[in-house]
Amino acid sequence: MGYLFSVAAGLIGGIAAVLLIERRRSKKRRRARSRTANTAGNEKRTDGKIEFSKLFLSAVLLTYFAGFGLGVWAVTIDISQLGVFLVYVGTPTTVAIGFYSWKAKAENVVKIKKANPAETEGIPVDLNNIQP
């Protein structure tokens, strides 16, 4: 039972640390942005917004660590649950990491094409056909 409390305290502490760090970073960005105000007034506001893919990956990783703690506790009680534990933890993590990597690759292909127009002149960018 002590393991379960330790895992829960670790998860809560980790989430709190991430939220505090992000809050501090966003305040610094807001202060820097207010000092160098855009005279044109068409600056895109992104304060407090988190990309969906990073939010998705964070949710899966949170589930991973919560399931890992619970699974370790269950496996210590009954070792026959090890296979179920490994599938529960591994499957969503694999899917999330694969999705995030594919998305990052697609974004990087577009960025490389825009940054190097002369070198990539004859190479088409087909986002529907990116292979893993």
XYZ file of C-alpha atoms in Angstrom:
132
model
C 0.000 0.000 0.000
C 2.934 2.304 0.685
C 4.075 1.882 -2.933
C 0.722 3.122 -4.194
C 0.920 6.236 -2.041
C 4.489 6.846 -3.193
C 3.492 6.595 -6.851
C 0.502 8.902 -6.337
C 2.624 11.455 -4.475
C 5.258 11.304 -7.211
C 2.661 11.860 -9.934
C 1.079 14.782 -8.116
C 4.481 16.313 -7.390
C 5.594 15.901 -10.999
C 2.439 17.477 -12.384
C 2.729 20.363 -9.929
C 6.377 20.927 -10.872
C 5.581 20.984 -14.599
C 2.680 23.392 -14.084
C 4.802 25.734 -11.955
C 7.663 25.722 -14.461
C 5.309 26.424 -17.369
C 3.585 29.202 -15.442
C 6.906 30.866 -14.696
C 8.012 30.568 -18.329
C 4.770 32.063 -19.636
C 5.083 35.013 -17.235
C 8.622 35.671 -18.458
C 7.452 35.537 -22.066
C 4.589 37.943 -21.346
C 6.924 40.418 -19.649
C 9.426 40.246 -22.513
C 6.630 40.646 -25.042
C 5.186 43.682 -23.245
C 8.609 45.350 -23.210
C 8.997 44.922 -26.951
C 5.433 45.617 -28.026
C 4.648 45.058 -31.654
C 3.902 48.410 -33.283
C 1.873 46.853 -36.070
C -0.453 45.202 -33.549
C -0.815 41.967 -35.532
C 1.305 39.726 -33.329
C -0.187 36.266 -32.933
C -1.068 35.538 -29.287
C -0.078 32.092 -28.055
C 0.073 32.682 -24.284
C -1.089 29.686 -22.325
C -1.777 27.514 -25.351
C -0.374 23.993 -25.408
C -0.152 22.077 -28.671
C -2.627 19.202 -28.903
C 0.043 16.625 -29.723
C 2.078 17.552 -26.648
C -1.036 17.451 -24.498
C -1.901 14.039 -25.953
C 1.606 12.720 -25.351
C 1.576 14.068 -21.797
C -1.767 12.395 -21.076
C -0.514 9.064 -22.380
C 2.677 9.332 -20.373
C 0.676 10.200 -17.263
C -1.441 7.100 -17.871
C 1.735 5.133 -18.436
C 3.250 6.091 -15.094
C -0.005 5.669 -13.180
C -0.527 2.250 -14.790
C 3.072 1.359 -14.137
C 2.738 2.080 -10.424
C -0.515 0.176 -10.144
C 0.877 -2.650 -12.263
C 4.001 -3.015 -10.141
C 1.784 -3.264 -7.109
C -0.445 -5.892 -8.806
C 2.543 -7.909 -10.043
C 4.077 -7.987 -6.578
C 0.828 -9.549 -5.352
C 0.390 -11.975 -8.283
C 3.262 -12.557 -10.735
C 0.902 -14.130 -13.307
C -0.350 -10.595 -14.091
C 3.003 -9.577 -15.592
C 1.906 -10.172 -19.208
C -1.226 -8.087 -18.799
C 0.812 -5.378 -17.110
C 3.357 -5.204 -19.930
C 0.663 -5.022 -22.631
C -1.279 -2.355 -20.730
C 1.773 -0.176 -20.334
C 3.430 -0.811 -23.703
C 0.599 -0.517 -26.200
C -0.616 3.053 -25.630
C 2.925 4.282 -25.164
C 4.013 2.765 -28.471
C 1.060 4.261 -30.318
C 1.572 7.726 -28.814
C 5.293 7.814 -29.496
C 4.738 6.572 -33.053
C 2.078 9.206 -33.715
C 4.190 12.003 -32.273
C 7.263 10.938 -34.267
C 5.268 10.737 -37.521
C 3.782 14.191 -36.886
C 7.183 15.706 -36.110
C 8.613 14.171 -39.288
C 5.819 15.674 -41.395
C 6.353 19.107 -39.839
C 10.107 18.914 -40.338
C 9.736 18.009 -44.015
C 7.725 21.190 -44.566
C 10.206 23.289 -42.541
C 13.178 21.919 -44.499
C 11.407 22.633 -47.784
C 10.699 26.243 -46.737
C 14.189 26.842 -45.304
C 16.058 25.459 -48.327
C 14.073 26.329 -51.445
C 17.070 26.141 -53.795
C 18.273 22.704 -52.629
C 14.773 21.170 -52.599
C 13.514 22.761 -55.814
C 12.589 19.592 -57.727
C 11.479 17.555 -54.719
C 7.712 17.603 -54.089
C 6.334 17.585 -50.544
C 3.484 15.078 -50.334
C 2.167 15.077 -46.773
C -0.353 12.329 -47.560
C 2.385 9.894 -48.494
C 5.043 10.277 -45.774
C 6.438 6.878 -44.877
C 7.563 6.025 -41.316
